[in-house]
Each structure stands twice: as structure tokens, then as C-alpha cells.
Coordinates of C-alpha atoms in Angstrom, one line a residue:
M41 CA 36.7 60.8 34.5
Q42 CA 37.6 57.2 35.0
V43 CA 34.7 55.1 33.9
V44 CA 34.2 51.4 34.2
V45 CA 32.0 49.9 31.5
A46 CA 31.1 46.4 32.9
P47 CA 27.9 45.0 31.2
D48 CA 26.5 41.4 31.0
S49 CA 25.2 40.2 27.5
F50 CA 22.0 41.6 26.1
G51 CA 20.0 38.4 25.7
G52 CA 20.3 37.1 22.3
T53 CA 21.3 40.6 20.8
L54 CA 24.5 41.5 22.0
S55 CA 27.4 39.7 23.6
A56 CA 28.9 41.2 26.6
T57 CA 31.8 42.3 24.7
A58 CA 29.8 43.8 21.9
A59 CA 27.6 45.7 24.6
A60 CA 30.7 47.1 26.2
E61 CA 32.0 48.2 22.9
A62 CA 28.8 49.8 21.9
V63 CA 28.5 51.6 25.3
A64 CA 32.1 52.8 24.8
S65 CA 31.5 54.1 21.3
G66 CA 28.6 56.3 22.3
W67 CA 30.1 57.4 25.5
R68 CA 33.3 58.6 23.5
R69 CA 31.4 60.7 21.2
A70 CA 29.9 62.7 24.1
A71 CA 32.8 62.6 26.4
P72 CA 36.2 61.8 24.4
H73 CA 38.4 62.9 27.3
D74 CA 37.0 60.2 29.8
R75 CA 39.2 57.2 30.4
L76 CA 37.1 54.0 29.8
T77 CA 38.1 50.5 31.2
L78 CA 36.0 47.9 29.5
L79 CA 35.3 44.7 31.4
P80 CA 32.4 42.7 29.8
L81 CA 31.0 40.2 32.3
A82 CA 29.1 36.9 32.5
D83 CA 27.8 34.5 35.0
G84 CA 27.9 30.9 34.4
G85 CA 25.6 31.2 31.2
T86 CA 26.0 32.3 27.8
G87 CA 29.2 34.1 27.1
F88 CA 31.0 32.9 30.1
V89 CA 34.2 31.5 28.6
D90 CA 34.5 34.3 26.0
V91 CA 34.4 37.0 28.7
L92 CA 37.3 35.2 30.5
H93 CA 39.3 34.8 27.2
T94 CA 39.0 38.5 26.6
A95 CA 40.1 39.5 30.0
R96 CA 42.8 36.8 30.5
G97 CA 43.6 35.1 27.4
G98 CA 44.2 31.2 27.7
T99 CA 44.1 28.5 25.2
W100 CA 41.1 27.5 23.4
H101 CA 40.2 23.8 22.8
A102 CA 37.6 23.4 20.0
R103 CA 35.4 20.3 19.6
T104 CA 32.4 19.0 17.8
V105 CA 30.0 17.5 20.4
T106 CA 26.4 16.3 20.5
G107 CA 24.1 19.2 20.6
P108 CA 20.9 19.5 22.9
L109 CA 18.7 17.7 20.2
G110 CA 21.4 15.3 19.1
G111 CA 23.0 17.0 16.2
P112 CA 26.5 18.0 16.0
V113 CA 27.5 21.4 17.4
D114 CA 30.9 23.3 17.4
A115 CA 31.9 24.2 21.0
R116 CA 35.0 24.8 22.7
W117 CA 36.5 25.1 26.3
L118 CA 39.2 27.4 27.7
E119 CA 42.3 26.3 29.4
L120 CA 43.4 29.1 31.7
D121 CA 46.1 28.9 34.4
G122 CA 45.9 25.1 34.4
V123 CA 42.2 25.0 34.8
A124 CA 39.4 24.2 32.2
Y125 CA 36.4 26.4 31.8
V126 CA 33.3 24.8 30.2
E127 CA 30.2 26.6 29.2
S128 CA 27.4 24.3 29.3
A129 CA 25.3 26.6 26.9
A130 CA 28.0 26.2 24.3
A131 CA 27.0 22.4 24.1
C132 CA 23.2 22.5 25.1
G133 CA 22.1 26.1 25.0
L134 CA 18.9 27.5 24.4
H135 CA 20.2 29.5 21.6
L136 CA 20.8 26.1 19.8
V137 CA 17.1 25.2 19.7
T138 CA 15.0 27.1 17.3
D139 CA 11.7 25.3 17.7
R140 CA 10.9 25.6 21.5
T141 CA 8.1 23.2 22.0
P142 CA 7.0 20.6 24.7
A143 CA 8.6 17.9 22.5
T144 CA 12.1 19.6 22.4
A145 CA 11.9 20.6 26.2
R146 CA 11.5 16.8 26.8
R147 CA 14.2 15.6 24.5
A148 CA 17.0 18.2 25.1
S149 CA 20.2 16.5 26.5
T150 CA 23.2 17.6 28.1
R151 CA 25.5 14.9 26.7
G152 CA 27.6 17.6 24.9
V153 CA 28.4 18.9 28.2
G154 CA 29.8 15.7 29.4
E155 CA 31.7 15.4 26.2
L156 CA 33.6 18.6 26.9
I157 CA 34.3 17.7 30.4
A158 CA 35.7 14.3 29.1
D159 CA 37.9 16.2 26.6
A160 CA 39.3 18.4 29.3
R161 CA 39.8 15.3 31.3
D162 CA 41.7 13.6 28.7
A163 CA 43.8 16.7 28.2
G164 CA 44.9 16.3 31.7
M165 CA 43.1 19.0 33.4
A166 CA 42.8 18.6 37.1
E167 CA 40.1 21.0 37.6
V168 CA 37.0 21.7 35.4
V169 CA 34.7 24.7 36.1
V170 CA 31.2 24.3 34.4
G171 CA 29.3 27.4 33.9
L172 CA 25.6 26.8 34.4
G173 CA 22.9 28.9 32.7
G174 CA 21.1 29.3 29.3
S175 CA 20.5 25.7 28.7
A176 CA 17.7 24.1 26.7
T177 CA 17.6 21.1 28.9
T178 CA 15.8 19.5 31.8
D179 CA 17.4 15.9 31.9
G180 CA 18.9 16.4 35.3
G181 CA 22.5 16.0 33.8
A182 CA 21.7 12.4 32.6
G183 CA 23.2 13.0 29.2
M184 CA 26.3 14.5 30.7
L185 CA 26.6 11.4 33.0
A186 CA 26.1 9.2 30.0
A187 CA 29.1 11.0 28.2
L188 CA 31.3 10.3 31.2
G189 CA 30.3 6.4 31.1
A190 CA 27.3 6.4 33.7
V191 CA 24.6 5.4 31.3
A192 CA 21.0 5.4 32.5
V193 CA 19.5 1.8 32.0
D194 CA 15.9 0.6 32.1
A195 CA 14.8 -2.6 34.3
A196 CA 15.9 -4.8 31.4
G197 CA 19.5 -3.4 31.6
E198 CA 19.0 -1.7 28.3
P199 CA 20.6 1.8 28.0
L200 CA 18.2 4.6 27.5
P201 CA 18.4 6.9 24.5
D202 CA 21.1 9.5 25.1
G203 CA 21.0 9.0 28.8
A204 CA 17.3 9.9 29.2
P205 CA 16.4 9.9 32.8
D206 CA 12.7 8.6 32.1
G207 CA 12.1 5.2 33.2
A208 CA 15.8 4.7 34.5
V209 CA 16.3 2.4 37.3
R210 CA 20.0 2.7 37.8
L211 CA 23.1 4.1 36.4
S212 CA 25.3 1.6 34.5
A213 CA 28.6 2.5 36.0
A214 CA 30.3 5.2 38.0
P215 CA 31.3 8.3 35.9
D216 CA 34.8 8.3 34.8
L217 CA 36.5 11.5 36.1
R218 CA 39.9 10.0 36.7
G219 CA 40.3 12.4 39.8
V220 CA 39.3 15.6 38.2
R221 CA 37.8 18.1 40.5
L222 CA 34.6 19.7 39.4
V223 CA 33.3 23.3 40.1
A224 CA 29.8 24.4 39.4
A225 CA 29.7 28.0 38.4
A226 CA 26.0 29.1 39.1
D227 CA 24.1 32.1 40.2
V228 CA 20.8 30.6 40.9
D229 CA 19.9 28.8 44.2
N230 CA 16.9 26.7 42.8
P231 CA 16.5 23.3 44.3
L232 CA 16.1 20.4 41.9
L233 CA 12.3 19.9 42.5
G234 CA 9.1 21.3 43.0
P235 CA 7.5 24.9 42.5
H236 CA 10.9 26.5 42.7
G237 CA 12.8 23.7 41.0
A238 CA 14.3 23.2 37.4
A239 CA 11.1 22.2 35.6
A240 CA 8.7 24.7 37.1
V241 CA 10.9 27.7 36.9
F242 CA 12.9 27.4 33.9
G243 CA 11.0 24.7 31.8
P244 CA 8.5 27.2 30.3
Q245 CA 11.3 29.2 28.6
K246 CA 12.4 26.1 26.9
G247 CA 9.1 25.1 25.5
A248 CA 7.4 23.2 28.2
D249 CA 3.8 23.9 28.9
D250 CA 1.9 23.1 32.1
A251 CA 1.6 19.4 31.5
T252 CA 5.1 18.9 30.2
V253 CA 6.5 20.8 33.4
A254 CA 4.6 18.4 35.6
D255 CA 6.0 15.5 33.9
L256 CA 9.6 16.7 33.7
D257 CA 9.4 17.2 37.4
A258 CA 8.0 13.8 37.9
V259 CA 10.9 12.4 35.9
L260 CA 13.5 14.3 37.7
A261 CA 11.9 13.2 41.0
A262 CA 12.5 9.5 39.9
F263 CA 15.9 10.1 38.5
A264 CA 17.3 12.1 41.7
P265 CA 17.6 8.6 43.8
L266 CA 19.8 7.4 41.2
L267 CA 22.6 10.0 41.5
P268 CA 25.6 9.2 43.5
R269 CA 24.4 11.5 46.3
D270 CA 21.0 13.0 47.4
V271 CA 21.4 16.6 46.4
R272 CA 17.8 17.4 45.3
D273 CA 17.3 20.1 47.9
E274 CA 20.8 21.6 47.7
P275 CA 20.9 25.3 46.4
G276 CA 21.8 25.2 42.6
A277 CA 20.7 21.7 42.1
G278 CA 18.1 23.1 39.8
A279 CA 20.5 25.1 37.6
A280 CA 20.7 24.4 33.9
G281 CA 17.8 22.0 34.1
G282 CA 19.2 19.9 36.9
L283 CA 22.7 19.6 35.5
G284 CA 23.6 21.5 38.7
A285 CA 22.1 18.3 40.7
A286 CA 24.4 15.9 38.7
L287 CA 27.6 18.0 39.2
L288 CA 26.8 18.3 42.8
A289 CA 26.2 14.7 43.2
L290 CA 29.6 14.2 41.7
G291 CA 31.2 16.3 44.5
A292 CA 31.3 19.5 42.6
R293 CA 32.0 22.6 44.7
R294 CA 29.4 25.3 43.9
V295 CA 30.6 28.9 43.4
S296 CA 29.1 32.2 42.2
G297 CA 29.6 32.4 38.4
A298 CA 29.4 36.3 38.7
G299 CA 31.6 36.3 41.6
L300 CA 34.3 34.0 39.8
V301 CA 34.1 36.1 36.7
R302 CA 34.4 39.5 38.9
D303 CA 37.6 37.9 40.4
L304 CA 39.1 36.7 37.4
V305 CA 38.8 39.9 35.4
G306 CA 39.7 42.2 38.1
L307 CA 36.5 44.1 38.5
D308 CA 37.3 45.2 42.1
A309 CA 40.6 46.6 41.1
A310 CA 39.1 48.6 38.3
L311 CA 36.4 50.1 40.6
D312 CA 38.8 51.1 43.0
A313 CA 40.3 53.5 40.4
A314 CA 36.8 54.5 39.1
D315 CA 34.7 57.8 39.3
L316 CA 31.7 56.1 37.7
A317 CA 30.5 52.5 36.9
V318 CA 28.3 51.8 33.9
T319 CA 26.6 48.2 33.6
G320 CA 23.7 46.7 31.7
E321 CA 21.9 43.8 30.3
G322 CA 18.8 43.0 28.1
S323 CA 16.2 43.4 30.7
F324 CA 16.7 45.1 34.2
D325 CA 13.9 43.5 36.1
W326 CA 13.0 41.9 39.4
Q327 CA 15.4 39.0 38.6
S328 CA 18.2 41.5 38.3
L329 CA 17.9 42.4 41.9
R330 CA 18.4 38.6 42.9
G331 CA 22.3 38.8 42.7
K332 CA 22.7 39.0 39.0
L333 CA 25.7 40.8 37.4
V334 CA 24.2 44.3 37.4
T335 CA 23.8 44.2 41.1
T336 CA 27.1 42.8 41.5
V337 CA 28.5 45.8 39.7
A338 CA 26.2 48.2 41.6
R339 CA 27.1 47.0 45.1
G340 CA 30.8 46.9 44.4
A341 CA 30.4 50.7 43.2
A342 CA 28.3 51.7 46.2
D343 CA 31.0 50.2 48.6
R344 CA 33.4 52.6 47.0
G345 CA 30.9 55.5 47.2
I346 CA 30.8 55.9 43.3
P347 CA 27.6 56.1 41.1
C348 CA 26.5 53.2 39.1
L349 CA 24.2 53.4 36.0
V350 CA 22.3 50.7 34.3
L351 CA 21.7 50.8 30.6
A352 CA 19.3 47.9 29.6
G353 CA 17.2 46.9 26.7
Q354 CA 14.1 47.3 28.8
V355 CA 13.7 48.5 32.5
S356 CA 11.0 47.4 34.8
V357 CA 12.6 48.0 38.2
G358 CA 11.4 51.1 40.1
R359 CA 13.6 53.9 41.2
R360 CA 13.4 53.0 44.9
E361 CA 14.3 49.3 44.3
A362 CA 17.2 50.0 42.0
G363 CA 18.4 52.5 44.5
A364 CA 18.2 49.9 47.2
A365 CA 20.5 47.7 45.1
G366 CA 22.9 50.3 44.5
V367 CA 21.9 51.7 41.1
D368 CA 21.7 55.5 40.8
S369 CA 19.9 55.7 37.5
A370 CA 18.6 53.0 35.0
Y371 CA 18.0 53.9 31.3
S372 CA 16.1 51.8 28.7
V373 CA 17.3 51.3 25.2
A374 CA 13.8 50.7 23.9
E375 CA 12.3 53.8 25.5
D376 CA 15.3 55.9 24.1
A377 CA 14.9 54.4 20.6
G378 CA 11.3 54.8 20.5
G379 CA 10.1 51.1 21.2
V380 CA 11.4 47.6 21.3
E381 CA 11.2 46.9 17.7
A382 CA 13.3 49.9 16.8
S383 CA 15.9 48.9 19.5
L384 CA 16.2 45.5 18.2
A385 CA 16.6 46.7 14.5
D386 CA 20.1 48.1 15.5
P387 CA 21.1 46.8 18.8
A388 CA 24.5 48.1 19.0
G389 CA 23.7 51.4 17.5
T390 CA 20.6 52.1 19.8
L391 CA 22.8 51.2 22.9
A392 CA 25.5 53.5 21.6
A393 CA 23.1 56.4 21.1
L394 CA 21.7 55.9 24.6
A395 CA 25.3 55.8 26.1
E396 CA 25.9 59.1 24.3
R397 CA 22.9 60.7 25.8
V398 CA 23.7 59.4 29.2
A399 CA 27.4 60.5 29.0
R400 CA 26.0 64.2 28.3
Q401 CA 24.3 63.9 31.6
W402 CA 26.9 62.4 33.8
S403 CA 30.4 63.1 32.4
R404 CA 32.5 65.7 34.0
G405 CA 34.9 65.4 31.0
R406 CA 32.5 66.3 28.2

């Protein structure tokens, strides 16, 4: 059989590349004659540029930038076919914040993302694609704007710390893009404000309690009119804590991160030649059904009449809902390993063991 192995990352436990290798390792133990094509995937979040580099190569540009809480972090952007690919999570990702509290949710800044964009600009890149997702921030992109020269200032004209939007009355200048075209790669369609906005939906996972969520939403509402264009209700404005809004206000074109990766890594061509697709992620849940990567793979497989299997850390989607999304069967690593704790103790090993068991069910070449 020709099997396409195309997982997303498994939360903070396995990168997409490591997950694909674990699945392949287990599958080959049960079905050594199957031909496996490994295509680790990502949307705009954590792992975005690594997946592109694995599939297509390119040139890394490593830089030390300002992290979400002000300290230095090592990050990099990818130059590929004349385009710069920046992963916002590399500079302001949730994985860079160990103590997720209301205070850190208020402080976290996107300044490092702006520094990566500026570096790509200075390197002569005409187009910069910014992957959105996995951020620790809810600053509306104020830190990014500050790094590009558009500092938020208070009523006295004094710059606010790290471009913080709270209390800002204007931006000191227009951002210095020097003609760079921006692309926002995001797979969430949340607006900037309100019950479906950046603070309400994503703030709690960044440490914000109810009071902090309300405060952050109010700050974003006050900051939104200062952006070059009113984008507060545009789909994707709420991505990465409102970083999407700042990019859209600068004229960025919004694209699907998953769709972009799908095209660049050649997923469609691989599925054309496949007998079976295997995908996966940390948690196969209701959010997975809203256009995340596993459903991208599943729909591609369904279009070609081939089965699609999901191997996930945990599964909470019912069989009927999964089937409607094009998934033939979904399997839980935690259930197979005897519990979440056991699965997390050896993420790659338990995923490989599950893949071996699934291959014995599904492979014709065993």
C-alpha cells in the first residue's frame, strides 16, 4: 500500500516531524512492505517554518529577538523561493512563557515578531508571510508595530513600554515596511473584539482570568481606532491575540496557513497516489472539525475516495461527526497506552505502538 503520513504537531509533546516519524516507525513494524510518504504539516502556528523547511529546504536566517516577556529569545525565519516565512510563535509563542498568569497575559508583547519582519525587510525580501498561532500575546500587534517604528504614545507624546496599547492615543509614525508585501497565514476567523474575539476566546489559555479578559478586550477596543485601517470585524483579526488585526491594517493578504502548507509540501499530489491517509494531532476534538489540519487531510482523502485515519493524543469527536469530516476511524494514544499519564511519559513510543496496532488492522501489505 501507498500510505501518506501527514500529521500536525501533538501539542507541546511532539513536533509534526517527530509525530510523522513515530507513526512511520510503528507502521513499518507491522507492514514493512508498505510505501510511506511522510508529510509533516502545520498551519500558521508552532512548527510552521520547520515543516516548510523539511519539505522544501530554503535558507535559515537566525536572529536573537525580544521574547514575549522582554527577555531575549533565539528565533529564525526561512527564505524560500524569494519569500520570507516568519513564525510568530518563534518570537512570542506560548511555549516561551512558563508562568501563565493574568500578569503575563497582560504583559506579553509581539515586538519580536516585528523584529523578524524588519530583519527580512532589511535582507531585501519583497514578501513576508507571517504564520499566526500559538502566541502568548494579546497586544493587538502593538509590539510588532513598535519594532517597525510605529510606537504607541500616550497623551503627553511619551512612548509606551514595548508598544503597549493600554493608554495609547496615537502611533508615533507609520510602520517602516519599505514596500514589503505582507501575508497573514491564519486558520482562525475570529474578529478582534467581543465574545468571539482575541481576548475572550484565546486569553484564558494564556493565563487571563475573567477580569483580565474583560480588561484586555477593552484595551484592544481602545487601540483598534489607532490602526491604519479599521479591521476589527474582519475574519482573522483576532488571530494571535490581535496580531492579525495589525497585519490586516497594514494591508496584509490573509490566507489559510493549512492551505498554504498543503500547497507548498505537495499534499494533493501525494494523496493522488495514495491508498490510505494517516493524520493526527494532540487532541481530536470539536475544534478539529473547524478546518484544522486533520480535516484538511481528511477532506483531501475523501475527494479521492481513499480512507483517512486519525491518530491523536486524545479523541473526543464522535464517530458520526468524524465521518462527516471525512475521517474513517480515529484512535486515541492515551486510550491505547492506558491513560494520559502513560502516553505523555513516552509520546513517540506510545504513538508508534498505536500506529503498529492500526497498521495491523488497515494494511493490505502486512
